[in-house]
XYZ file of C-alpha atoms in Angstrom:
656
model
C -31.962 -13.621 74.779
C -29.491 -12.726 72.187
C -30.836 -15.292 69.961
C -34.246 -13.821 70.295
C -32.977 -10.210 69.663
C -31.258 -11.561 66.535
C -34.473 -13.228 65.222
C -36.454 -9.864 65.876
C -33.682 -8.023 64.300
C -33.649 -10.349 61.271
C -37.442 -10.006 60.763
C -37.194 -6.377 60.877
C -34.343 -6.205 58.442
C -36.292 -8.768 56.229
C -39.132 -6.138 56.191
C -36.919 -3.109 55.383
C -34.960 -5.126 52.509
C -31.725 -4.812 54.351
C -29.027 -7.499 54.324
C -27.281 -8.852 57.412
C -24.937 -11.686 58.571
C -25.197 -13.562 61.773
C -22.370 -15.691 63.016
C -20.318 -16.984 65.864
C -18.089 -13.937 65.964
C -18.782 -10.163 65.932
C -20.311 -9.546 62.544
C -21.330 -6.325 60.618
C -25.026 -5.673 59.990
C -25.955 -3.292 57.237
C -28.325 -0.660 58.349
C -30.957 0.968 55.960
C -29.917 4.297 57.127
C -26.457 3.758 56.237
C -24.863 3.232 59.624
C -23.162 -0.048 60.712
C -23.419 -2.172 64.021
C -21.373 -5.129 65.422
C -23.383 -8.130 67.127
C -22.380 -11.414 68.536
C -24.618 -13.811 66.833
C -25.035 -17.855 66.676
C -25.766 -18.478 63.182
C -25.019 -17.043 59.544
C -27.797 -15.653 57.393
C -27.735 -13.345 54.189
C -30.827 -11.475 53.334
C -31.730 -9.981 50.070
C -35.303 -10.278 48.516
C -35.591 -13.466 50.565
C -33.708 -15.125 53.312
C -31.134 -17.932 52.685
C -29.628 -19.855 55.644
C -26.347 -21.507 55.786
C -24.083 -23.376 58.357
C -21.373 -21.841 60.072
C -18.000 -21.394 58.086
C -16.013 -24.149 58.669
C -12.235 -25.331 57.545
C -13.719 -27.264 54.659
C -15.017 -24.043 53.008
C -11.332 -23.025 52.342
C -8.966 -24.760 49.991
C -6.698 -27.245 51.474
C -2.783 -26.673 51.364
C -0.751 -27.230 47.973
C 1.532 -30.013 47.878
C 4.698 -31.179 46.237
C 6.213 -27.833 46.611
C 9.548 -28.062 44.948
C 12.432 -25.285 44.444
C 15.024 -24.921 41.712
C 17.700 -22.376 43.098
C 20.151 -20.542 40.723
C 22.384 -17.370 41.374
C 20.071 -14.931 42.727
C 16.651 -16.743 42.066
C 14.428 -19.596 43.135
C 11.822 -21.177 40.606
C 8.852 -22.513 42.880
C 6.518 -25.191 41.615
C 3.800 -26.981 43.439
C 0.775 -29.124 42.753
C -2.935 -27.853 43.167
C -4.763 -28.644 46.628
C -6.800 -31.869 46.537
C -9.602 -29.672 47.920
C -10.548 -26.328 46.620
C -13.225 -25.611 49.210
C -16.539 -24.206 48.512
C -15.387 -22.135 45.310
C -12.632 -22.284 42.797
C -9.027 -21.421 43.578
C -8.695 -17.650 42.714
C -4.957 -17.050 43.663
C -1.752 -18.750 44.950
C 0.553 -16.713 47.514
C 4.360 -17.671 47.833
C 6.022 -16.790 51.013
C 9.350 -16.758 51.901
C 12.014 -15.920 54.617
C 15.480 -16.412 55.956
C 13.886 -17.685 59.170
C 11.683 -20.829 59.425
C 7.963 -20.033 59.702
C 8.656 -16.305 59.526
C 6.903 -15.814 56.147
C 7.921 -12.170 55.984
C 7.882 -11.884 52.018
C 5.192 -12.962 49.990
C 4.035 -12.447 46.309
C 0.952 -13.581 44.333
C 1.246 -16.110 41.626
C -2.300 -15.702 40.078
C -3.653 -19.151 39.394
C -0.363 -20.336 38.154
C 1.322 -23.558 39.599
C 4.728 -21.620 39.357
C 6.533 -18.652 40.367
C 10.253 -17.122 40.166
C 11.347 -15.446 43.364
C 14.230 -13.253 42.136
C 16.541 -10.529 43.563
C 17.923 -12.944 46.418
C 21.342 -13.062 47.718
C 23.753 -15.488 46.525
C 24.554 -18.590 48.439
C 21.720 -18.047 50.768
C 19.103 -20.407 52.303
C 15.531 -19.474 52.175
C 12.371 -21.218 53.557
C 9.413 -21.312 51.169
C 5.832 -22.075 51.572
C 2.612 -21.866 49.390
C -1.008 -21.122 50.323
C -4.075 -21.243 48.149
C -6.888 -18.756 48.232
C -10.669 -18.786 47.246
C -13.555 -16.603 47.637
C -13.873 -17.447 51.285
C -10.184 -16.887 52.197
C -6.870 -18.284 52.409
C -6.206 -21.940 52.963
C -3.485 -23.405 55.021
C 0.260 -23.142 54.290
C 1.971 -26.031 52.518
C 5.006 -27.778 54.006
C 7.840 -25.422 54.137
C 10.689 -26.194 51.899
C 14.267 -24.849 51.797
C 16.387 -23.755 48.955
C 19.903 -22.438 48.723
C 21.005 -19.842 46.002
C 24.136 -20.631 44.232
C 27.353 -19.361 45.872
C 29.168 -16.838 43.567
C 31.672 -18.251 41.404
C 34.474 -16.482 39.554
C 34.294 -15.230 35.908
C 36.315 -16.962 33.437
C 39.186 -14.948 31.809
C 39.290 -13.392 28.482
C 40.378 -15.674 25.435
C 43.758 -14.683 24.277
C 45.197 -14.219 20.890
C 42.168 -13.448 18.811
C 42.674 -13.237 15.084
C 40.631 -13.108 11.848
C 41.200 -14.592 8.429
C 39.167 -13.118 5.795
C 38.275 -14.423 2.461
C 35.390 -14.377 -0.163
C 32.279 -14.266 1.754
C 33.649 -15.266 5.242
C 35.726 -14.150 8.307
C 37.255 -16.800 10.347
C 37.565 -15.784 13.813
C 40.074 -18.057 16.100
C 41.182 -17.665 19.653
C 43.179 -19.492 22.392
C 41.563 -20.862 25.562
C 40.699 -18.932 28.566
C 43.353 -19.794 31.126
C 40.909 -19.279 34.119
C 37.474 -20.975 33.850
C 36.020 -19.242 37.061
C 36.179 -22.318 39.457
C 33.851 -24.522 37.217
C 34.292 -25.974 33.745
C 33.682 -23.706 30.588
C 30.326 -24.471 28.788
C 31.413 -22.606 25.886
C 32.802 -19.461 23.901
C 30.487 -16.449 22.817
C 31.333 -14.494 19.729
C 30.211 -10.977 19.389
C 29.924 -8.888 16.145
C 29.359 -5.386 15.080
C 30.092 -3.149 12.019
C 30.966 -0.333 14.145
C 33.949 -0.540 16.817
C 32.568 -1.077 20.324
C 29.056 -1.895 19.294
C 29.380 -5.809 19.280
C 26.216 -8.035 20.008
C 26.069 -11.777 20.309
C 26.428 -13.553 17.107
C 26.937 -17.072 17.944
C 27.414 -19.702 20.954
C 30.499 -21.870 19.619
C 30.626 -24.197 22.406
C 34.076 -25.291 23.389
C 35.519 -24.787 19.665
C 38.286 -22.243 19.689
C 37.203 -20.837 16.177
C 34.013 -19.712 14.310
C 33.643 -19.344 10.532
C 31.348 -16.147 10.234
C 29.528 -16.548 6.821
C 26.636 -14.084 7.335
C 28.783 -11.083 6.014
C 28.986 -8.849 2.975
C 32.033 -8.678 1.016
C 33.799 -5.266 1.610
C 32.057 -4.604 4.774
C 34.361 -4.358 7.803
C 33.369 -6.259 10.610
C 34.570 -6.051 14.430
C 34.585 -9.125 16.945
C 35.325 -9.781 20.531
C 35.156 -13.307 22.317
C 33.910 -13.949 25.656
C 34.210 -17.331 27.780
C 31.324 -18.639 29.627
C 31.016 -21.177 32.629
C 27.291 -21.448 32.440
C 26.683 -18.810 35.087
C 28.862 -15.998 34.376
C 30.324 -14.609 30.953
C 33.900 -13.547 31.338
C 35.763 -10.310 30.215
C 35.702 -9.437 26.519
C 38.730 -10.255 24.416
C 40.668 -7.493 22.426
C 38.539 -6.253 19.725
C 39.466 -7.628 16.224
C 38.392 -6.694 12.828
C 38.116 -8.506 9.310
C 36.872 -7.603 5.853
C 35.627 -10.414 3.777
C 36.422 -10.003 0.244
C 36.288 -11.681 -3.315
C 37.716 -10.892 -6.632
C 37.078 -7.536 -8.378
C 34.242 -6.982 -10.669
C 34.540 -6.016 -14.317
C 36.255 -2.577 -15.166
C 33.775 -0.063 -16.349
C 33.425 2.729 -18.862
C 36.292 1.165 -20.927
C 37.486 3.663 -23.890
C 40.255 3.626 -26.234
C 41.812 6.500 -27.965
C 44.138 5.381 -31.103
C 47.348 6.732 -32.109
C 50.256 6.358 -34.530
C 51.354 2.544 -33.918
C 49.578 2.750 -30.529
C 46.121 2.547 -28.746
C 45.583 4.084 -25.279
C 43.118 2.212 -23.207
C 41.410 4.099 -20.184
C 38.740 2.680 -17.830
C 37.023 3.356 -14.451
C 38.036 1.107 -11.507
C 35.262 -1.223 -10.764
C 34.258 -2.672 -6.985
C 37.462 -4.179 -5.624
C 35.702 -7.160 -3.875
C 36.679 -6.115 -0.502
C 40.333 -5.922 -1.176
C 42.434 -3.197 -2.798
C 42.981 -3.744 -6.466
C 46.822 -4.064 -7.327
C 46.761 -4.170 -11.094
C 45.014 -5.121 -14.075
C 45.558 -7.468 -16.903
C 45.144 -6.232 -20.548
C 44.923 -8.977 -23.259
C 44.588 -7.977 -27.078
C 45.373 -9.287 -30.430
C 44.196 -8.653 -33.955
C 41.339 -10.986 -33.704
C 38.580 -11.545 -31.233
C 39.533 -15.215 -31.345
C 43.116 -14.496 -30.853
C 44.028 -12.484 -27.776
C 47.426 -13.845 -27.319
C 49.172 -10.754 -26.298
C 48.985 -9.471 -22.775
C 50.187 -6.655 -20.480
C 50.186 -6.263 -16.849
C 49.659 -2.738 -15.405
C 49.956 -1.410 -12.028
C 46.961 0.067 -10.125
C 46.208 2.409 -12.951
C 43.141 3.284 -14.860
C 45.019 4.014 -18.537
C 47.529 2.038 -20.462
C 49.086 2.585 -23.888
C 49.431 -0.523 -26.006
C 52.550 0.329 -28.287
C 54.189 -1.202 -31.174
C 50.847 -1.867 -33.115
C 50.361 -2.016 -36.743
C 48.953 1.049 -38.678
C 45.209 0.883 -39.769
C 44.643 -2.180 -38.137
C 41.694 -3.420 -35.949
C 42.834 -4.721 -32.402
C 40.453 -6.487 -30.104
C 41.214 -6.258 -26.315
C 39.683 -7.291 -22.757
C 40.656 -6.153 -19.375
C 40.559 -7.660 -15.980
C 41.249 -6.353 -12.296
C 43.233 -8.317 -9.609
C 43.446 -8.256 -5.845
C 44.681 -10.417 -3.197
C 41.728 -12.932 -4.168
C 43.023 -13.143 -7.625
C 41.714 -12.029 -11.228
C 38.327 -10.940 -11.618
C 36.014 -11.350 -14.548
C 37.230 -9.796 -17.616
C 35.538 -7.172 -19.568
C 33.687 -7.811 -22.744
C 35.947 -7.684 -25.747
C 36.354 -4.138 -27.214
C 37.710 -3.147 -30.724
C 39.808 -0.309 -31.864
C 41.705 0.468 -34.983
C 45.017 2.345 -35.222
C 45.276 5.481 -37.398
C 42.860 6.183 -40.227
C 40.033 8.515 -40.925
C 37.261 8.623 -38.322
C 34.538 6.169 -38.599
C 30.844 7.351 -39.079
C 29.111 8.420 -35.817
C 25.830 7.086 -34.788
C 23.372 9.579 -34.443
C 20.199 10.205 -32.675
C 17.655 13.064 -32.767
C 15.036 14.247 -30.334
C 12.555 17.038 -31.567
C 10.226 19.228 -29.698
C 8.623 22.810 -29.824
C 10.595 24.439 -32.842
C 13.616 22.616 -32.045
C 15.606 19.433 -33.020
C 18.296 18.194 -30.688
C 20.936 16.035 -32.486
C 23.460 13.709 -30.555
C 25.833 11.213 -31.448
C 28.458 8.575 -30.277
C 32.232 9.206 -30.625
C 33.366 7.027 -33.558
C 36.720 4.896 -33.731
C 39.441 7.310 -34.982
C 43.075 7.062 -35.907
C 43.636 10.363 -34.320
C 42.039 12.509 -31.732
C 38.627 13.975 -33.033
C 38.819 17.595 -33.162
C 35.254 18.428 -34.079
C 32.142 17.436 -36.156
C 30.234 18.454 -39.058
C 26.563 18.522 -39.172
C 24.612 18.237 -42.488
C 21.161 19.154 -43.053
C 18.107 19.323 -45.507
C 14.578 19.113 -46.174
C 14.742 16.328 -48.804
C 16.252 13.090 -48.095
C 19.589 12.468 -49.927
C 19.953 16.185 -50.556
C 21.963 17.301 -47.477
C 24.224 20.096 -47.132
C 26.980 21.050 -44.658
C 25.060 23.148 -42.087
C 27.170 23.628 -39.088
C 30.665 22.679 -37.308
C 31.144 22.031 -33.654
C 34.212 21.399 -31.593
C 34.695 18.552 -29.336
C 31.153 17.857 -28.131
C 28.557 15.089 -29.047
C 25.407 17.072 -29.397
C 23.917 19.975 -31.316
C 20.619 21.920 -30.678
C 19.014 23.020 -33.766
C 16.742 26.073 -33.214
C 16.476 27.445 -36.886
C 13.678 24.844 -37.926
C 10.367 24.909 -39.666
C 7.716 23.230 -37.058
C 5.868 20.512 -38.602
C 8.211 20.057 -41.663
C 10.634 17.026 -41.822
C 14.262 17.857 -41.209
C 17.109 15.192 -42.393
C 20.333 15.190 -40.447
C 23.851 13.247 -40.593
C 27.075 13.951 -38.808
C 30.898 13.263 -39.767
C 33.724 13.412 -37.213
C 36.918 15.658 -37.966
C 40.558 14.588 -37.013
C 43.982 15.463 -37.941
C 43.547 12.448 -40.519
C 40.685 14.416 -42.146
C 36.990 14.107 -42.398
C 35.460 10.715 -41.509
C 32.348 8.977 -43.074
C 29.152 10.701 -42.890
C 26.697 9.020 -40.400
C 23.426 7.368 -41.578
C 20.801 9.917 -42.516
C 18.279 10.451 -39.796
C 14.888 12.261 -39.884
C 13.675 14.753 -37.542
C 10.085 16.279 -37.013
C 9.993 19.408 -34.952
C 6.670 20.411 -33.497
C 4.703 23.337 -32.505
C 1.520 24.204 -30.677
C -1.783 23.077 -32.358
C -3.214 25.298 -34.763
C -6.533 27.095 -34.207
C -9.933 25.516 -34.830
C -11.403 26.897 -38.006
C -14.940 25.474 -37.874
C -16.243 25.758 -34.480
C -20.024 25.586 -34.380
C -22.321 26.401 -31.735
C -25.848 24.637 -31.829
C -28.481 26.103 -29.569
C -31.018 23.717 -27.834
C -33.341 23.788 -24.890
C -31.387 24.789 -22.020
C -28.191 23.726 -23.694
C -25.680 24.712 -26.194
C -23.757 22.040 -28.192
C -20.203 22.803 -29.595
C -18.430 20.944 -32.372
C -15.456 21.314 -34.336
C -12.903 19.457 -36.637
C -9.450 18.739 -35.218
C -6.938 21.347 -36.339
C -3.293 20.769 -37.472
C -1.614 19.179 -34.646
C 1.680 21.011 -34.967
C 3.637 17.734 -35.346
C 2.470 16.408 -31.918
C -0.780 14.404 -31.281
C -3.714 16.338 -29.891
C -4.375 14.919 -26.485
C -7.413 17.222 -25.369
C -9.554 20.303 -25.981
C -10.248 23.062 -23.432
C -13.571 24.520 -23.466
C -14.478 28.091 -22.169
C -17.581 30.163 -21.752
C -18.433 33.735 -20.596
C -20.998 36.433 -21.511
C -17.992 38.542 -22.931
C -15.072 37.767 -24.902
C -12.664 39.305 -22.252
C -14.228 37.410 -19.315
C -14.119 33.619 -20.342
C -13.590 30.859 -17.859
C -12.597 27.372 -18.418
C -15.771 24.855 -18.432
C -14.137 21.623 -18.885
C -11.528 19.724 -20.768
C -12.637 16.996 -23.322
C -10.645 14.385 -25.568
C -13.482 14.318 -28.280
C -14.780 16.957 -30.857
C -18.109 17.814 -29.309
C -19.313 19.074 -25.934
C -22.825 19.800 -24.744
C -23.081 22.724 -22.307
C -26.091 21.696 -20.160
C -25.694 24.404 -17.737
C -26.467 27.394 -20.082
C -29.405 29.629 -18.786
C -31.944 29.800 -21.518
C -32.134 33.296 -23.282
C -28.571 34.031 -22.278
C -26.015 34.965 -25.170
C -22.817 33.142 -24.454
C -19.301 33.357 -26.006
C -17.581 29.957 -26.278
C -13.908 29.362 -26.975
C -12.162 26.080 -27.697
C -8.442 25.504 -27.936
C -6.560 22.174 -28.864
C -3.808 20.813 -26.365
C -0.630 18.784 -27.367
C 2.369 17.840 -25.589
C 3.773 21.275 -26.222
C 0.796 23.030 -24.686
C -2.345 24.644 -25.497
C -2.988 26.325 -28.960
C -4.867 29.589 -29.883
C -8.560 29.548 -29.001
C -11.376 29.748 -31.460
C -14.532 31.501 -30.464
C -18.453 31.388 -31.367
C -21.461 32.860 -29.915
C -24.712 30.910 -28.935
C -27.969 31.427 -26.913
C -29.527 28.553 -25.073
C -33.133 28.058 -25.954
C -35.879 27.550 -23.341
C -37.544 24.104 -23.123
C -40.394 23.451 -25.523
C -43.959 24.250 -24.377
C -45.754 21.543 -22.169
C -48.569 19.546 -23.290
C -52.126 20.754 -22.383
C -55.602 19.290 -22.159
C -54.576 15.894 -21.316
C -57.082 13.338 -21.062
C -57.646 9.586 -20.514
C -60.353 7.104 -20.967
C -60.837 3.440 -20.697
C -61.276 1.378 -24.117
C -61.748 -1.957 -22.975
C -58.517 -3.473 -21.332
C -56.765 -0.416 -22.910
C -56.598 3.198 -21.886
C -56.018 6.137 -24.555
C -54.268 9.223 -23.589
C -54.803 12.246 -25.505
C -53.209 15.822 -25.424
C -52.936 19.094 -27.199
C -49.566 21.145 -27.833
C -49.436 25.121 -27.853
C -47.432 26.951 -30.480
C -43.772 27.542 -29.522
C -41.701 30.495 -30.406
C -38.296 31.284 -31.738
C -36.672 31.376 -28.046
C -37.867 27.988 -27.341
C -36.483 24.403 -28.338
C -38.507 22.369 -30.873
C -40.561 19.348 -30.127
C -38.701 16.029 -31.144
C -41.425 13.634 -29.516
C -43.178 12.657 -26.508
C -42.954 10.384 -23.276
C -45.681 8.910 -21.638
C -45.488 8.255 -17.616
C -47.972 6.056 -15.573
C -48.390 5.616 -11.945
C -50.598 2.841 -10.410
C -52.368 3.967 -7.332
C -49.925 3.507 -4.356
C -46.840 2.794 -6.681
C -44.099 4.725 -8.223
C -44.283 6.627 -11.628
C -42.816 4.733 -14.553
C -42.167 5.376 -18.338
C -44.415 3.121 -20.509
C -43.835 4.785 -23.951
C -41.536 7.003 -26.145
C -42.908 8.687 -29.040
C -40.387 10.139 -31.744
C -43.195 11.843 -33.809
C -43.566 15.440 -32.880
C -47.039 15.370 -34.467
C -48.414 12.883 -32.099
C -51.277 13.583 -30.087
C -52.299 10.383 -28.635
C -51.036 7.038 -26.942
C -52.709 3.778 -26.227
C -51.746 2.003 -23.196
C -52.316 -1.655 -24.070
C -51.507 -2.788 -20.553
C -53.741 -0.473 -18.503
C -54.105 -1.626 -14.973
C -57.604 -2.532 -13.751
C -57.282 -0.446 -10.588
C -57.082 3.324 -10.564
C -53.818 4.907 -12.069
C -52.490 8.313 -13.267
C -50.820 9.742 -16.589
C -48.575 12.343 -17.387
C -47.105 13.489 -20.830
C -43.531 14.697 -21.345
C -41.721 16.257 -24.430
C -38.593 14.919 -26.022
C -36.113 17.661 -27.360
C -34.940 17.239 -30.943
C -31.935 15.238 -29.657
C -34.162 12.940 -27.907
C -33.146 14.120 -24.509
C -36.117 14.482 -22.157
C -37.381 18.028 -21.628
C -38.420 19.175 -18.172
C -41.712 20.263 -19.840
C -44.275 17.852 -18.658
C -47.929 17.902 -18.257
C -50.067 17.612 -15.025
C -51.499 14.189 -13.998
C -54.894 12.999 -15.073
C -56.358 9.976 -13.366
C -58.028 6.972 -14.779
C -60.725 5.352 -12.338
C -60.398 1.640 -12.035
C -63.174 -1.059 -12.542
C -64.774 -2.731 -9.617
C -66.553 -6.080 -8.868
C -68.365 -6.886 -5.707
C -69.739 -9.934 -4.128
C -72.816 -9.550 -2.062
C -73.465 -12.901 -0.054
C -77.117 -13.295 1.573
C -76.797 -15.813 4.462
C -80.244 -17.368 4.921
C -80.344 -19.546 8.115
C -83.049 -22.007 7.943
C -83.467 -24.701 10.864
C -83.895 -28.157 9.280
C -84.470 -31.053 11.701
C -82.898 -31.533 15.251
C -79.305 -31.452 13.666
C -79.622 -27.998 12.945
C -78.811 -27.834 9.380
C -78.575 -24.609 7.435
C -79.187 -23.553 3.984
C -76.630 -20.961 2.484
C -77.638 -18.751 -0.356
C -75.310 -16.532 -2.186
C -76.249 -13.668 -4.336
C -73.520 -12.262 -6.726
C -73.502 -8.912 -7.831
C -71.049 -7.210 -10.248
C -70.505 -3.815 -10.937
C -68.691 -2.237 -13.967
C -67.462 1.332 -14.322
C -66.189 3.133 -17.317
C -64.469 6.655 -17.538
């Protein structure tokens, strides 16, 4: 009876469009009302838009068990691997689950490995036996468990002791770290020593695994940078405690002394310098080599860690050459270039440079060699080369700012040093050209045009500095001008001018010093020229002739410079087909007139050949037409049904 009831129910559900499942165990039936019922049925069906029958779910629908399960235990983890089942069931494998427990068959703990064939169980107790199995899942469900495999995590071993007597030997580009062996290996042989490094105390990170070596040469260092090291022993399972922290600073020889200067005296020269980079090790002295020739520096002096030394017992008025090198624990560094100085005599001539700007000249010079300390400098000036006169005297300084100059005029300068031995030689003469703002434009012109004003001018005097741009201003009153634009040329066309409006324009030149004075001019923009009238077009063979008239203009409108002819073929865009630069022209012939309908317009060119907005209305040129009339006369001819076809051709010509 249940089978009959099931069939009746299936038929009812088929009509309603519901889906149901019939099986050998209580199954859930979907009811169209949303409710659910449980029935005991004999067969399994799925109903959609049609009924599909299948057999009772059997063990073969599920995947078989994974095989060749292997365990790789470690301290607190077990790595599990396996082979995929020989049979995946009725659908592909969707997941593997790994089960483990302390009790065989309990399988209290599990985790998903996805579709991977390996999984690492972590967080286990050390020295403990675990029972592990694996099961595969597909869309139907979970297959049988694999054979259960047992594995034991490693028992806890001891940590090796810290290495002893750690030392660092530093040198150019290296720190050599050494240590004594650990006395306790933790119960198993050591696998190596680990060197940690940091550039701050206590912040060491792993630098290198040295194996069983008892030293490590660290060459990834920067000279002068202090590094901190600790060493740990490892037995493959545990890292031991840290050694004591040691530090080392790699170093090399010092670099070349800097800013070397020499001050001559009576039978002596005092040499001073700035200490160079010490190479990572404290400088303990300097070697000063000197002689009366650059090829003979046969005399030398060893100084302590000082930055000034006096060479005494020298000859008067004699040039001496010298060089200096610094020394530290790594040895002597490279010597400086060879310098020369002369004992007492008048100062030599300074080397002078000038920089000029807006109404000033700044004179600078080098400190020349001198027998005695320089006490000041005398500045000479003139506006003619070779005719300089004493102009100013300054004390112990190497610059002078001259503001009493004439902008745009050449000025010539020279400098001589003063000392207790007298006035030294005059420097070479040098020219300066103080500058100013550009001068005002004196010939600004404003040319009125249709809906525009064109400004033009000649570059003014540039004030000694090249003009880089011109600022253009406009307004209806001189006191309310605003800047229109900045240009680099000497013309500007204002196309935004309102016709009939009187404008005040101003233009000023700009150079590196700033903006010069403005020059102004007044101009009134004109109205466009009148547009062509009485435009006509007529066909003349394969050509079209367009004619027009022009009304008289007035003083407030622009002059006609020519005409532009536009044509548009029916259904197409308008295009320019002719430009006429004769203002008296009143006709144009289109030698390429289309056969179809087209329209024409006539526009005006301004005197500057720009296109005016004055354009006539359109006139239409009708097209030529040709027609083909066909008369079909059907005349039966014989049993075959032959026909006689007669064509009559008619052609029509229209001219406009």
